[in-house]
Amino acid sequence: MISTSDFEKGLIIHYDNQPWIILEYQFLKPGKGGAFMQTKIRNLKTNATKEVSFKSNEKFEELDSEKKKAEFIYSTPKEVFFNDIKGKTRFSLPVNIFEDKLKYLKQGIQLDIIYVEEEPVSFEIPVKISYLVKEAPGAAKGNTSSGAMKRITLENDLQIDVPMFIKEGDTVVVNTDRCEYVERA
């Protein structure tokens, strides 16, 4: 059993007879009343997200989870398909659990798939991913100094702002947490 003081991002707990993953948490101690942990959690079975306040002394069962590497193959409007790297088995996850992270997937990318009770329920995408620049407008003369940026299109059709020296055919590293350019690879 774990208490609210053990909470951390990505921890999977058994709450309300369902597996939930902690997305955000914050300890709060108001002037009046007892301290509590304000959390944002997501149900791993239904993908419902909600904010819940837990008393600071509440106890929960931590669910055993396992991470396995999987390779992205393709997606449909309803599902995202993967190959398990070790087992060479194909499986899918519902597209709605990817929310805004689906735009970062490209064929062949490897992710950590989170299994709870031998069932794939969630994922962790790498924080930095390299992409090939598909389209990049040229830099206008006199517009290349003082941190000027331009909008480019990557191989997966994601558009980001990059420095003016990036050109078509370059490979750039993108931060998937903030959707921004990191460096030229």
GROMACS .gro file of N, CA, C and O in nm, residues 38 44 69 122:
model
   16
   38GLN      N    1  -0.400   1.729  -0.452
   38GLN     CA    2  -0.484   1.756  -0.569
   38GLN      C    3  -0.420   1.684  -0.687
   38GLN      O    4  -0.303   1.704  -0.715
   44LEU      N    5  -0.716   0.390  -1.700
   44LEU     CA    6  -0.647   0.316  -1.806
   44LEU      C    7  -0.739   0.224  -1.884
   44LEU      O    8  -0.703   0.178  -1.990
   69LYS      N    9   0.901  -0.260  -2.490
   69LYS     CA   10   0.926  -0.184  -2.612
   69LYS      C   11   0.837  -0.236  -2.723
   69LYS      O   12   0.817  -0.356  -2.740
  122SER      N   13  -0.138   0.169  -2.174
  122SER     CA   14  -0.092   0.305  -2.194
  122SER      C   15   0.044   0.303  -2.262
  122SER      O   16   0.094   0.197  -2.300
   0.00000   0.00000   0.00000
